[in-house]
Structure formats: C-alpha cells, structure tokens
Amino acid sequence: MIKQCILALFALVLVSCNGKAQEKTPEVFPVHKTDAEWKAELTPDQYYILRKAGTERPFSSDLNKNYSNGTYKCAGCGIALFEGQHKFDSGTGWPSFDRPIEGNVTYSTDRKLGYTRTEEHCANCGGHLGHVFTDGPRNTTGKRHCINGDALVFEPEG
C-alpha cells in the first residue's frame, strides 16, 4: 500500500512537471507574417538575421562606420529602433548603440553558445537584431547594443 502511494505520488510529480505551465509560449508581436511573406519581402541576408537569428560577419555592414545624424529602423517592419546620436564605435565590427528608442526593442535570453546572453528583438515584428552587453560607454549607459547591420535601414535626418 505504501509502495503504491509513493509510486502514485512520483507519477503525479512527473506529470505536473511536464504540464502546460512549463511550456514556453511564443511572444506575439503586432506585425505577424508567414515565413513565405518574410522571404518575399526581405533580402536573403535580412531574412537570415531577422527571422532565423543569424549573425552577419563583423565589419561587413556599411552601417558599421556610418555616423550621420538620423534614425536606424527595423529592416523588417520600419519601426524606429536607434538614433544616430547614440551610436558609437565599439571596435567589434557591428553597429553599436548605447541605448535603443524606448519601447521599440524587446529582450530574451539566448543560450545558443553555451552561455547566457541578452538577445534583442524588434518589439513590432519580433525580428532578431543582435545582443546587448554591459561593456558600453561608461559615461552614458554602460550598454553596448551590438546590432546586425542587415537588420537595420538607415534614414538620414531631414
């Protein structure tokens, strides 16, 4: 009898650990398109980065050394993500900013490389942008938003 109770309790614990509460629900973003629609609208490099969480080669983006005044927008949906005045040369080979436009970037945890990083996404379409680190300029925010240039479109001021 005691053995049966222990087995029943063990089975209950196993079932409760695999319940719906343990499943990660995908985040829902205001802009939602099918995979085919994204592929039709984006370049192959933009699709790889924004929709498949890819990373471009360092120093390959024309936006890396762009220090003009203007706004960096999501290449997937056009929402403004970063202001040119907050861009800095991190030396990493990717466009880097010390802060995003508030409310337009969302974050998740990335463990794909065997350690924890904070991944950044467009808050409007969910597109993968890059990662944020705590080794940015100490005289401002201390953050380095390391962003794939192919995830961005630059709109000059004026």
PDB file of C-alpha atoms in Angstrom:
ATOM      1  CA  MET A   1       0.000   0.000   0.000  1.00  0.00           C
ATOM      2  CA  ILE A   2       2.755   2.469   0.939  1.00  0.00           C
ATOM      3  CA  LYS A   3       4.710   1.457  -2.144  1.00  0.00           C
ATOM      4  CA  GLN A   4       1.663   2.152  -4.363  1.00  0.00           C
ATOM      5  CA  CYS A   5       1.155   5.578  -2.733  1.00  0.00           C
ATOM      6  CA  ILE A   6       4.803   6.509  -3.332  1.00  0.00           C
ATOM      7  CA  LEU A   7       4.561   5.394  -6.976  1.00  0.00           C
ATOM      8  CA  ALA A   8       1.334   7.379  -7.452  1.00  0.00           C
ATOM      9  CA  LEU A   9       2.909  10.476  -5.877  1.00  0.00           C
ATOM     10  CA  PHE A  10       6.003  10.094  -8.075  1.00  0.00           C
ATOM     11  CA  ALA A  11       3.823   9.794 -11.203  1.00  0.00           C
ATOM     12  CA  LEU A  12       1.875  12.903 -10.175  1.00  0.00           C
ATOM     13  CA  VAL A  13       5.106  14.886  -9.774  1.00  0.00           C
ATOM     14  CA  LEU A  14       6.307  13.773 -13.222  1.00  0.00           C
ATOM     15  CA  VAL A  15       3.046  14.777 -14.870  1.00  0.00           C
ATOM     16  CA  SER A  16       2.915  18.162 -13.129  1.00  0.00           C
ATOM     17  CA  CYS A  17       6.495  18.974 -14.226  1.00  0.00           C
ATOM     18  CA  ASN A  18       5.516  18.468 -17.857  1.00  0.00           C
ATOM     19  CA  GLY A  19       2.305  20.479 -17.730  1.00  0.00           C
ATOM     20  CA  LYS A  20       1.355  23.446 -19.899  1.00  0.00           C
ATOM     21  CA  ALA A  21       2.755  25.892 -17.333  1.00  0.00           C
ATOM     22  CA  GLN A  22       6.265  24.678 -18.163  1.00  0.00           C
ATOM     23  CA  GLU A  23       5.908  25.237 -21.912  1.00  0.00           C
ATOM     24  CA  LYS A  24       7.308  28.483 -23.315  1.00  0.00           C
ATOM     25  CA  THR A  25       4.613  30.345 -25.184  1.00  0.00           C
ATOM     26  CA  PRO A  26       5.841  32.264 -28.210  1.00  0.00           C
ATOM     27  CA  GLU A  27       5.722  36.027 -27.892  1.00  0.00           C
ATOM     28  CA  VAL A  28       3.103  37.666 -30.085  1.00  0.00           C
ATOM     29  CA  PHE A  29       4.155  40.837 -31.924  1.00  0.00           C
ATOM     30  CA  PRO A  30       1.888  43.410 -33.623  1.00  0.00           C
ATOM     31  CA  VAL A  31       3.334  42.629 -37.088  1.00  0.00           C
ATOM     32  CA  HIS A  32       2.901  38.979 -37.991  1.00  0.00           C
ATOM     33  CA  LYS A  33       3.652  37.472 -41.404  1.00  0.00           C
ATOM     34  CA  THR A  34       4.089  33.976 -42.739  1.00  0.00           C
ATOM     35  CA  ASP A  35       7.551  32.659 -43.444  1.00  0.00           C
ATOM     36  CA  ALA A  36       6.811  32.910 -47.180  1.00  0.00           C
ATOM     37  CA  GLU A  37       5.826  36.577 -46.814  1.00  0.00           C
ATOM     38  CA  TRP A  38       9.041  37.377 -44.923  1.00  0.00           C
ATOM     39  CA  LYS A  39      11.127  35.591 -47.567  1.00  0.00           C
ATOM     40  CA  ALA A  40       9.415  37.562 -50.344  1.00  0.00           C
ATOM     41  CA  GLU A  41       9.926  40.940 -48.620  1.00  0.00           C
ATOM     42  CA  LEU A  42      13.439  40.618 -47.205  1.00  0.00           C
ATOM     43  CA  THR A  43      16.810  40.073 -48.851  1.00  0.00           C
ATOM     44  CA  PRO A  44      18.344  36.655 -48.121  1.00  0.00           C
ATOM     45  CA  ASP A  45      20.742  38.263 -45.590  1.00  0.00           C
ATOM     46  CA  GLN A  46      17.949  40.205 -43.865  1.00  0.00           C
ATOM     47  CA  TYR A  47      15.824  37.057 -43.683  1.00  0.00           C
ATOM     48  CA  TYR A  48      18.709  35.049 -42.207  1.00  0.00           C
ATOM     49  CA  ILE A  49      19.314  37.640 -39.486  1.00  0.00           C
ATOM     50  CA  LEU A  50      15.818  38.898 -38.689  1.00  0.00           C
ATOM     51  CA  ARG A  51      13.856  35.647 -38.978  1.00  0.00           C
ATOM     52  CA  LYS A  52      16.494  32.949 -38.278  1.00  0.00           C
ATOM     53  CA  ALA A  53      18.521  34.810 -35.596  1.00  0.00           C
ATOM     54  CA  GLY A  54      21.624  34.780 -37.742  1.00  0.00           C
ATOM     55  CA  THR A  55      24.711  36.968 -37.393  1.00  0.00           C
ATOM     56  CA  GLU A  56      26.477  38.815 -40.173  1.00  0.00           C
ATOM     57  CA  ARG A  57      30.259  38.785 -40.496  1.00  0.00           C
ATOM     58  CA  PRO A  58      31.924  41.550 -38.457  1.00  0.00           C
ATOM     59  CA  PHE A  59      32.982  44.646 -40.428  1.00  0.00           C
ATOM     60  CA  SER A  60      30.737  43.622 -43.355  1.00  0.00           C
ATOM     61  CA  SER A  61      27.983  46.217 -42.873  1.00  0.00           C
ATOM     62  CA  ASP A  62      28.117  49.658 -44.494  1.00  0.00           C
ATOM     63  CA  LEU A  63      26.289  50.910 -41.388  1.00  0.00           C
ATOM     64  CA  ASN A  64      29.160  49.957 -39.068  1.00  0.00           C
ATOM     65  CA  LYS A  65      31.085  53.179 -39.753  1.00  0.00           C
ATOM     66  CA  ASN A  66      28.068  55.384 -40.509  1.00  0.00           C
ATOM     67  CA  TYR A  67      27.977  58.285 -38.027  1.00  0.00           C
ATOM     68  CA  SER A  68      25.492  60.535 -39.829  1.00  0.00           C
ATOM     69  CA  ASN A  69      22.556  62.035 -37.975  1.00  0.00           C
ATOM     70  CA  GLY A  70      19.405  60.052 -38.497  1.00  0.00           C
ATOM     71  CA  THR A  71      17.379  57.073 -37.387  1.00  0.00           C
ATOM     72  CA  TYR A  72      18.065  53.357 -37.680  1.00  0.00           C
ATOM     73  CA  LYS A  73      14.873  51.465 -38.430  1.00  0.00           C
ATOM     74  CA  CYS A  74      13.951  47.780 -38.490  1.00  0.00           C
ATOM     75  CA  ALA A  75      14.561  46.354 -41.971  1.00  0.00           C
ATOM     76  CA  GLY A  76      11.572  44.064 -41.434  1.00  0.00           C
ATOM     77  CA  CYS A  77       8.839  46.484 -40.463  1.00  0.00           C
ATOM     78  CA  GLY A  78      10.251  50.031 -40.492  1.00  0.00           C
ATOM     79  CA  ILE A  79       9.813  50.909 -36.809  1.00  0.00           C
ATOM     80  CA  ALA A  80      12.465  53.299 -35.448  1.00  0.00           C
ATOM     81  CA  LEU A  81      14.905  51.403 -33.197  1.00  0.00           C
ATOM     82  CA  PHE A  82      18.017  53.540 -32.615  1.00  0.00           C
ATOM     83  CA  GLU A  83      19.016  57.194 -33.017  1.00  0.00           C
ATOM     84  CA  GLY A  84      22.291  58.066 -34.747  1.00  0.00           C
ATOM     85  CA  GLN A  85      23.322  60.287 -31.820  1.00  0.00           C
ATOM     86  CA  HIS A  86      23.533  57.176 -29.614  1.00  0.00           C
ATOM     87  CA  LYS A  87      25.793  55.222 -31.996  1.00  0.00           C
ATOM     88  CA  PHE A  88      29.460  54.697 -31.123  1.00  0.00           C
ATOM     89  CA  ASP A  89      32.480  52.823 -32.460  1.00  0.00           C
ATOM     90  CA  SER A  90      32.780  49.720 -30.301  1.00  0.00           C
ATOM     91  CA  GLY A  91      35.565  48.227 -32.415  1.00  0.00           C
ATOM     92  CA  THR A  92      33.618  44.961 -32.642  1.00  0.00           C
ATOM     93  CA  GLY A  93      32.683  45.257 -36.307  1.00  0.00           C
ATOM     94  CA  TRP A  94      28.944  45.670 -35.778  1.00  0.00           C
ATOM     95  CA  PRO A  95      26.896  48.857 -35.465  1.00  0.00           C
ATOM     96  CA  SER A  96      26.740  49.640 -31.749  1.00  0.00           C
ATOM     97  CA  PHE A  97      24.461  51.920 -29.760  1.00  0.00           C
ATOM     98  CA  ASP A  98      24.371  52.837 -26.077  1.00  0.00           C
ATOM     99  CA  ARG A  99      20.549  52.794 -25.983  1.00  0.00           C
ATOM    100  CA  PRO A 100      17.504  51.916 -28.096  1.00  0.00           C
ATOM    101  CA  ILE A 101      14.430  54.033 -28.646  1.00  0.00           C
ATOM    102  CA  GLU A 102      12.390  53.276 -25.536  1.00  0.00           C
ATOM    103  CA  GLY A 103       9.667  50.675 -26.036  1.00  0.00           C
ATOM    104  CA  ASN A 104      10.740  49.653 -29.549  1.00  0.00           C
ATOM    105  CA  VAL A 105      13.136  46.855 -28.580  1.00  0.00           C
ATOM    106  CA  THR A 106      12.326  43.755 -26.574  1.00  0.00           C
ATOM    107  CA  TYR A 107      14.684  41.231 -24.969  1.00  0.00           C
ATOM    108  CA  SER A 108      15.008  37.492 -24.486  1.00  0.00           C
ATOM    109  CA  THR A 109      17.590  35.082 -23.115  1.00  0.00           C
ATOM    110  CA  ASP A 110      19.936  33.411 -25.594  1.00  0.00           C
ATOM    111  CA  ARG A 111      21.890  30.300 -24.511  1.00  0.00           C
ATOM    112  CA  LYS A 112      22.825  29.023 -28.004  1.00  0.00           C
ATOM    113  CA  LEU A 113      26.585  29.460 -27.496  1.00  0.00           C
ATOM    114  CA  GLY A 114      26.703  27.671 -24.150  1.00  0.00           C
ATOM    115  CA  TYR A 115      26.489  30.814 -22.031  1.00  0.00           C
ATOM    116  CA  THR A 116      23.736  33.334 -21.348  1.00  0.00           C
ATOM    117  CA  ARG A 117      23.385  36.459 -23.471  1.00  0.00           C
ATOM    118  CA  THR A 118      20.612  39.013 -23.757  1.00  0.00           C
ATOM    119  CA  GLU A 119      19.151  38.912 -27.254  1.00  0.00           C
ATOM    120  CA  GLU A 120      17.392  41.931 -28.771  1.00  0.00           C
ATOM    121  CA  HIS A 121      14.309  41.878 -30.975  1.00  0.00           C
ATOM    122  CA  CYS A 122      12.196  44.448 -32.743  1.00  0.00           C
ATOM    123  CA  ALA A 123       9.188  44.992 -30.468  1.00  0.00           C
ATOM    124  CA  ASN A 124       6.959  45.442 -33.517  1.00  0.00           C
ATOM    125  CA  CYS A 125       7.753  42.383 -35.688  1.00  0.00           C
ATOM    126  CA  GLY A 126       9.954  40.232 -33.417  1.00  0.00           C
ATOM    127  CA  GLY A 127      12.907  40.360 -35.799  1.00  0.00           C
ATOM    128  CA  HIS A 128      16.265  39.367 -34.305  1.00  0.00           C
ATOM    129  CA  LEU A 129      18.530  42.420 -34.080  1.00  0.00           C
ATOM    130  CA  GLY A 130      21.576  41.335 -32.090  1.00  0.00           C
ATOM    131  CA  HIS A 131      22.603  41.302 -28.435  1.00  0.00           C
ATOM    132  CA  VAL A 132      23.125  43.771 -25.609  1.00  0.00           C
ATOM    133  CA  PHE A 133      26.231  43.714 -23.403  1.00  0.00           C
ATOM    134  CA  THR A 134      27.387  45.690 -20.366  1.00  0.00           C
ATOM    135  CA  ASP A 135      30.710  46.851 -21.820  1.00  0.00           C
ATOM    136  CA  GLY A 136      29.462  50.037 -23.469  1.00  0.00           C
ATOM    137  CA  PRO A 137      30.458  53.647 -22.803  1.00  0.00           C
ATOM    138  CA  ARG A 138      30.694  54.238 -19.045  1.00  0.00           C
ATOM    139  CA  ASN A 139      29.947  57.942 -19.463  1.00  0.00           C
ATOM    140  CA  THR A 140      26.458  57.179 -20.809  1.00  0.00           C
ATOM    141  CA  THR A 141      24.526  53.950 -20.173  1.00  0.00           C
ATOM    142  CA  GLY A 142      27.341  51.393 -19.967  1.00  0.00           C
ATOM    143  CA  LYS A 143      25.416  49.293 -22.522  1.00  0.00           C
ATOM    144  CA  ARG A 144      26.541  48.104 -25.938  1.00  0.00           C
ATOM    145  CA  HIS A 145      23.655  47.193 -28.188  1.00  0.00           C
ATOM    146  CA  CYS A 146      25.556  45.155 -30.783  1.00  0.00           C
ATOM    147  CA  ILE A 147      23.266  45.108 -33.812  1.00  0.00           C
ATOM    148  CA  ASN A 148      23.473  43.374 -37.185  1.00  0.00           C
ATOM    149  CA  GLY A 149      23.590  45.996 -39.925  1.00  0.00           C
ATOM    150  CA  ASP A 150      21.357  43.856 -42.166  1.00  0.00           C
ATOM    151  CA  ALA A 151      18.632  44.124 -39.507  1.00  0.00           C
ATOM    152  CA  LEU A 152      18.621  47.906 -39.972  1.00  0.00           C
ATOM    153  CA  VAL A 153      17.748  50.535 -42.539  1.00  0.00           C
ATOM    154  CA  PHE A 154      19.238  53.991 -42.017  1.00  0.00           C
ATOM    155  CA  GLU A 155      17.096  57.062 -42.587  1.00  0.00           C
ATOM    156  CA  PRO A 156      19.184  60.248 -42.667  1.00  0.00           C
ATOM    157  CA  GLU A 157      17.968  63.277 -40.735  1.00  0.00           C
ATOM    158  CA  GLY A 158      15.974  65.758 -42.813  1.00  0.00           C
TER     159      GLY A 158
END
